[in-house]
CSV table of C-alpha atoms in Angstrom, one decimal:
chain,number,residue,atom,x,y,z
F,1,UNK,CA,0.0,0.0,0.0
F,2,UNK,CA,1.7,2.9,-1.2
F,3,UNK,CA,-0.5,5.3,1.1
F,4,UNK,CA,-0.9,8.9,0.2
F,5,UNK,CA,0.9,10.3,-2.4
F,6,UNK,CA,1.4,13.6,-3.2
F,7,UNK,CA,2.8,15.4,-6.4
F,8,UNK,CA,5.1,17.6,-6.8
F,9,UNK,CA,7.2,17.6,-4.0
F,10,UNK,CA,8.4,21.0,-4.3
F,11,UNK,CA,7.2,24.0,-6.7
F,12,UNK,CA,8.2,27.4,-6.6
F,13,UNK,CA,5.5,29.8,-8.6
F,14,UNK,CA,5.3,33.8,-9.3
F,15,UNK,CA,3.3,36.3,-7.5
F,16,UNK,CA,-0.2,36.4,-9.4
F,17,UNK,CA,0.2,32.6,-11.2
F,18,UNK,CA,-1.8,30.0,-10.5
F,19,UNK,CA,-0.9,26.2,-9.3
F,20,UNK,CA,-2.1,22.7,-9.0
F,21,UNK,CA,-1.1,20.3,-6.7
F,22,UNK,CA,-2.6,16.6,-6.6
F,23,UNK,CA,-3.0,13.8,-4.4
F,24,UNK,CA,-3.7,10.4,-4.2
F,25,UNK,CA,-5.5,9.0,-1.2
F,26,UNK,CA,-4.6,5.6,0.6
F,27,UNK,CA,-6.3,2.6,-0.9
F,28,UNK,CA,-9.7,2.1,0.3
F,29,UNK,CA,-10.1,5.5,1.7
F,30,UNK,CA,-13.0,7.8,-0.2
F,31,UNK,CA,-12.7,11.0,1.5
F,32,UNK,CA,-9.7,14.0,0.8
F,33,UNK,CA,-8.6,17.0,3.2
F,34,UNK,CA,-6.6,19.6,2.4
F,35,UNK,CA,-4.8,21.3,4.9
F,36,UNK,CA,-2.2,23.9,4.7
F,37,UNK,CA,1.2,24.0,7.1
F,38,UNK,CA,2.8,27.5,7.4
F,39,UNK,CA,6.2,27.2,9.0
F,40,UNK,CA,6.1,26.8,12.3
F,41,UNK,CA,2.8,26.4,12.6
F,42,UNK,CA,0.1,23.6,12.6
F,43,UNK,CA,-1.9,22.0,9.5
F,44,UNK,CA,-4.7,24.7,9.0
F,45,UNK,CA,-8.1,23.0,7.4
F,46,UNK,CA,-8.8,24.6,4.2
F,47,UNK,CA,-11.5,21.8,2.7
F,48,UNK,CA,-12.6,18.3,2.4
F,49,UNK,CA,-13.9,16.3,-0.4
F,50,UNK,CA,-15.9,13.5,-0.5
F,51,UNK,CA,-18.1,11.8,-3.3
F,52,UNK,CA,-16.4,14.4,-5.4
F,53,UNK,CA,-18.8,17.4,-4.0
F,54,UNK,CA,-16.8,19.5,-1.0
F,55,UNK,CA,-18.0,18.9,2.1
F,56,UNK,CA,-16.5,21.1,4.9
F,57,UNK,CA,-14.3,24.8,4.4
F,58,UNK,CA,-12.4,26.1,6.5
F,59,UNK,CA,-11.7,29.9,6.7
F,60,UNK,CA,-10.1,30.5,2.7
F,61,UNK,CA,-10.9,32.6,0.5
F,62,UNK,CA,-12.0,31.4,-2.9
F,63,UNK,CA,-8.8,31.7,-4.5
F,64,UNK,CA,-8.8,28.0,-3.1
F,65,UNK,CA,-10.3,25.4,-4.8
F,66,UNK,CA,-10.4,22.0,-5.5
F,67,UNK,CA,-12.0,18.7,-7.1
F,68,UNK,CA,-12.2,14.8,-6.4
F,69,UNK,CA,-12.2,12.7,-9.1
F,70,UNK,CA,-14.2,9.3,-9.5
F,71,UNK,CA,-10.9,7.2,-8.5
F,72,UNK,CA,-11.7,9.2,-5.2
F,73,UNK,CA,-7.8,11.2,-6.2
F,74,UNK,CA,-7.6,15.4,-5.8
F,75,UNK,CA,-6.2,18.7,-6.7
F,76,UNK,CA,-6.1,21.1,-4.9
F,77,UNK,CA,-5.9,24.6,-7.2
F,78,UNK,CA,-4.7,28.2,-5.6
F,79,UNK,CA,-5.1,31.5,-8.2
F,80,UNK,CA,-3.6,34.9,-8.1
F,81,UNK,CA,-1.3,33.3,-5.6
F,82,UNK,CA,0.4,35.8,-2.7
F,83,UNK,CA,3.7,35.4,-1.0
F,84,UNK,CA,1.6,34.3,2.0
F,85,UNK,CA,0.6,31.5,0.4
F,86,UNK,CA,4.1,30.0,0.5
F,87,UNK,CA,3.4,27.1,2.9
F,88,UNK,CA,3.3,23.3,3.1
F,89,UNK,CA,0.2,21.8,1.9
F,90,UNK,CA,-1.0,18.7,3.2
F,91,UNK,CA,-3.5,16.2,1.6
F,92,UNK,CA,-5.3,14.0,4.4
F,93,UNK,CA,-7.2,10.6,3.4
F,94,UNK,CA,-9.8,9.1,5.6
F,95,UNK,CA,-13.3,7.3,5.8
F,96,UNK,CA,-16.6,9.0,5.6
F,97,UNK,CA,-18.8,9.1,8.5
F,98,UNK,CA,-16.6,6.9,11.1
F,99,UNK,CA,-16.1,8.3,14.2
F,100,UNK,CA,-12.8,8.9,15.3
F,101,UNK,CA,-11.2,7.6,12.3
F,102,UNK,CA,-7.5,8.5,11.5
F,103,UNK,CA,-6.3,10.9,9.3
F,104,UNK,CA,-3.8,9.7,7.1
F,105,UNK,CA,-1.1,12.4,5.7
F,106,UNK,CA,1.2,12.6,2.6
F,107,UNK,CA,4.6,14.5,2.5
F,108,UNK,CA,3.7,17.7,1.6
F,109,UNK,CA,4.0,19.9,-1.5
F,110,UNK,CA,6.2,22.8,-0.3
F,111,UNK,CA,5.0,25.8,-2.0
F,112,UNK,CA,6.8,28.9,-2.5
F,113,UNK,CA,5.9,32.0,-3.8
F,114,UNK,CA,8.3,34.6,-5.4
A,1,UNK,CA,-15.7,27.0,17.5
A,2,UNK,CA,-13.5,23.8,18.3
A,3,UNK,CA,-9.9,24.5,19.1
A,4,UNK,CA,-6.2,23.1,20.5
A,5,UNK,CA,-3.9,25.0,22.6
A,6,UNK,CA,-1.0,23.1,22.8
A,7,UNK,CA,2.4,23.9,25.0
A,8,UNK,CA,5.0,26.4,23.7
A,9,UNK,CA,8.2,25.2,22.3
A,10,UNK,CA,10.9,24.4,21.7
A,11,UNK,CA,11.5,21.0,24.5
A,12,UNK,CA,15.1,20.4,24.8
A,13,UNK,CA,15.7,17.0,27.1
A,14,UNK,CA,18.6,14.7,27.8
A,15,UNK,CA,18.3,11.3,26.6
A,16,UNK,CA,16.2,8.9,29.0
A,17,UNK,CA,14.2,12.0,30.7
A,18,UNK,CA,10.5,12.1,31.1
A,19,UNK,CA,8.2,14.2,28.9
A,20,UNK,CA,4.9,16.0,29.2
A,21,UNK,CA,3.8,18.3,26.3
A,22,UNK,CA,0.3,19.5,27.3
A,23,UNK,CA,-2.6,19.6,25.5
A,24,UNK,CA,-5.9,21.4,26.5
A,25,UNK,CA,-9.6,21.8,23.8
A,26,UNK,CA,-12.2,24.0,23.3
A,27,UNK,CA,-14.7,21.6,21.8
A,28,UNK,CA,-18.3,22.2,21.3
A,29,UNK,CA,-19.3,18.8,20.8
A,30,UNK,CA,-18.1,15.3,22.1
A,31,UNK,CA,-14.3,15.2,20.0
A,32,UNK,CA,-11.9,13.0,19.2
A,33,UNK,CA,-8.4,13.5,20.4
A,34,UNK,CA,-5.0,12.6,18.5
A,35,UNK,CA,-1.4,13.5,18.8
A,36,UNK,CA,0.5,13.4,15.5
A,37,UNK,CA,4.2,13.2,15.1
A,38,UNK,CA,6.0,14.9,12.1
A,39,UNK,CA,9.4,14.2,11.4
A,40,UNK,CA,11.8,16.4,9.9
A,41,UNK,CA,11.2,16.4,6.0
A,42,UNK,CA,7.8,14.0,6.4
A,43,UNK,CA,4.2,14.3,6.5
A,44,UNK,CA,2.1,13.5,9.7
A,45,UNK,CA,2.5,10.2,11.6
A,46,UNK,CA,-0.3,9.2,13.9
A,47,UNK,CA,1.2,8.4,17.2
A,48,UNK,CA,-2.0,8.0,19.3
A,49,UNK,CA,-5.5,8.5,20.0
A,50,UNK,CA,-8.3,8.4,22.7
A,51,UNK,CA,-12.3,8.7,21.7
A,52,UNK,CA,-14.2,8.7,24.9
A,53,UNK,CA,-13.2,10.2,28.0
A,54,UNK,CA,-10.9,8.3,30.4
A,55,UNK,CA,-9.3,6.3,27.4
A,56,UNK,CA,-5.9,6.4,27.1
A,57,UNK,CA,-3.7,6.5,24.4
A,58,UNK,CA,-0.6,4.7,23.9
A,59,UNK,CA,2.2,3.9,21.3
A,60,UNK,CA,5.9,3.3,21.6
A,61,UNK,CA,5.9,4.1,25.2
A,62,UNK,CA,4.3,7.7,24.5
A,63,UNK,CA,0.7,7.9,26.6
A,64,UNK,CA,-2.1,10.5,26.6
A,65,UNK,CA,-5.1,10.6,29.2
A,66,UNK,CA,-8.5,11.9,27.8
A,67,UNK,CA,-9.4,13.8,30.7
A,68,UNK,CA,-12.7,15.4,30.0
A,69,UNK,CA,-12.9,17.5,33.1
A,70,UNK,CA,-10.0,19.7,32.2
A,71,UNK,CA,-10.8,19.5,29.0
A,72,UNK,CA,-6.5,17.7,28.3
A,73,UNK,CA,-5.0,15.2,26.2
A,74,UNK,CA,-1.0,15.5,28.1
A,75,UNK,CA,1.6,13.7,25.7
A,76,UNK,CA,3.7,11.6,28.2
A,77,UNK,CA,7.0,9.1,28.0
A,78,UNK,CA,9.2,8.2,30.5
A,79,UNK,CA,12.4,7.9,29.3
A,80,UNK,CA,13.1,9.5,25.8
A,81,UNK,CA,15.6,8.6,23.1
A,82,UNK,CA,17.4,10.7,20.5
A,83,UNK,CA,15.2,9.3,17.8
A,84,UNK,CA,11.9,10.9,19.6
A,85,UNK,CA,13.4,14.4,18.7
A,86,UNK,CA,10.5,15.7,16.2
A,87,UNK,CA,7.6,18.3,16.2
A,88,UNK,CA,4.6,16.8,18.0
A,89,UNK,CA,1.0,17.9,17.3
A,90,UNK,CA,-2.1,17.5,19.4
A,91,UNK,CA,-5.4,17.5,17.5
A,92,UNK,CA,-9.2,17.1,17.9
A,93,UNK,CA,-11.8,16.3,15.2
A,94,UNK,CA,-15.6,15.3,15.7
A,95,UNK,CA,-17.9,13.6,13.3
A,96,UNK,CA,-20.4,16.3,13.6
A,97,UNK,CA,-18.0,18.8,11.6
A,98,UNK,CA,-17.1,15.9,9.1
A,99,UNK,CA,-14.1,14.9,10.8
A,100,UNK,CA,-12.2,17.6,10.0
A,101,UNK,CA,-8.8,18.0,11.8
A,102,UNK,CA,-8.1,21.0,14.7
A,103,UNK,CA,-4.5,20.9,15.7
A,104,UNK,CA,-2.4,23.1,17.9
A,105,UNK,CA,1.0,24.9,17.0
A,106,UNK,CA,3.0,22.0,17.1
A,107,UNK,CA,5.7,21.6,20.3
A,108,UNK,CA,9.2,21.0,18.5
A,109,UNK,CA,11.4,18.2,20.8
A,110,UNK,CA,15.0,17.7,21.0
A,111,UNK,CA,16.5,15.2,22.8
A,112,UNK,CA,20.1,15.2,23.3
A,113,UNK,CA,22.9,12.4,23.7
């Protein structure tokens, strides 16, 4: 089980561009969080998805957005980026609507913005 | 709104020293609490978790108390090694906010030869 994997690993983007960063959730796992890790700081929820429709935001603005796909896989899409948006981001695969179930994490896509 | 206040950082202990990070919630509802490790360079590793109050938590000799009076989930080991040194999270999630994730600052931990 490869878990969750995360592409790219690193991407360094332009004031004002936009950017794409995907995910793959662990086998057998149908539901997708986004979170995002500014240094020094904790994972920040920005949204979940789950049977491809987002479920839960956290406090973003709409310059984030994102989609599932059928294979139950993610992007997660940022426009007009800022220098604040320079961050870690974090996908998050879990099971729908079981208590208490664990959050698994990939590596990250470090993000930075020039 | 649910929330995690976690201790201040950064821990700096000599090997085979005890640890407590501390860990208090603001939760509306009836949570979920975790603590998550995070090596250097690495996503999130679950370390433990508790559901109902009174459980405790345990993995490779770190334990956490759900202690619903005080509203705490304390991180504790009793003798630490080198290869604990990491940045240790305490989170919360509930299913009636879809299981997101509520984590504090993060409490960075070195321990020393």
């Amino acid at each position: 089980d490869a878990g969750v994997t995360q592409s790219p690993t690193h991407l360094i983007k332009t004031r004002g561009q936009q950017v794409t960063l995907r995910c793959s959730p662990k086998s057998g796992h149908d539901t997708v969080s986004w979170y995002q890790q500014a240094l020094g700081q904790g994972p920040q929820f920005i949204f979940q998805y789950y049977e491809e429709e987002e479920r839960q935001r956290g406090n973003f603005p709409d310059r984030f957005s994102g989609h599932q796909f059928p294979n139950y896989s993610s992007e997660l899409n940022v426009n007009a980026l800022l220098l604040g948006d320079s961050a870690l981001y974090l996908c998050a695969s879990s099971l729908a609507q079981v208590r208490a179930t664990e959050a698994f994490f990939g590596q990250g896509t470090r993000l930075t913005v020039v | 709104g649910d929330s995690v206040t976690q201790m201040e950082g950064p821990v700096t202990l000599s090997e085979e020293a005890f640890l407590t990070i501390n860990c208090t919630y603001t939760a509306t509802g009836y949570p979920s609490l975790f603590w998550y490790v995070q090596y250097p360079g690495e996503g999130l590793q679950l370390l433990l978790k508790a559901t109902k109050a009174d459980d405790k938590g345990s993995n490779k000799g770190f334990e956490a108390t759900y202690r619903k009076e005080t509203t705490s989930f304390h991180l504790e080991k009793g003798s630490v090694q080198v290869s604990d040194s990491a940045v240790y999270f305490c989170a919360l999630s509930d299913l009636k906010t879809g299981n997101q994730f509520y984590f504090g600052t993060g409490t960075s931990l070195t321990v020393i030869p």
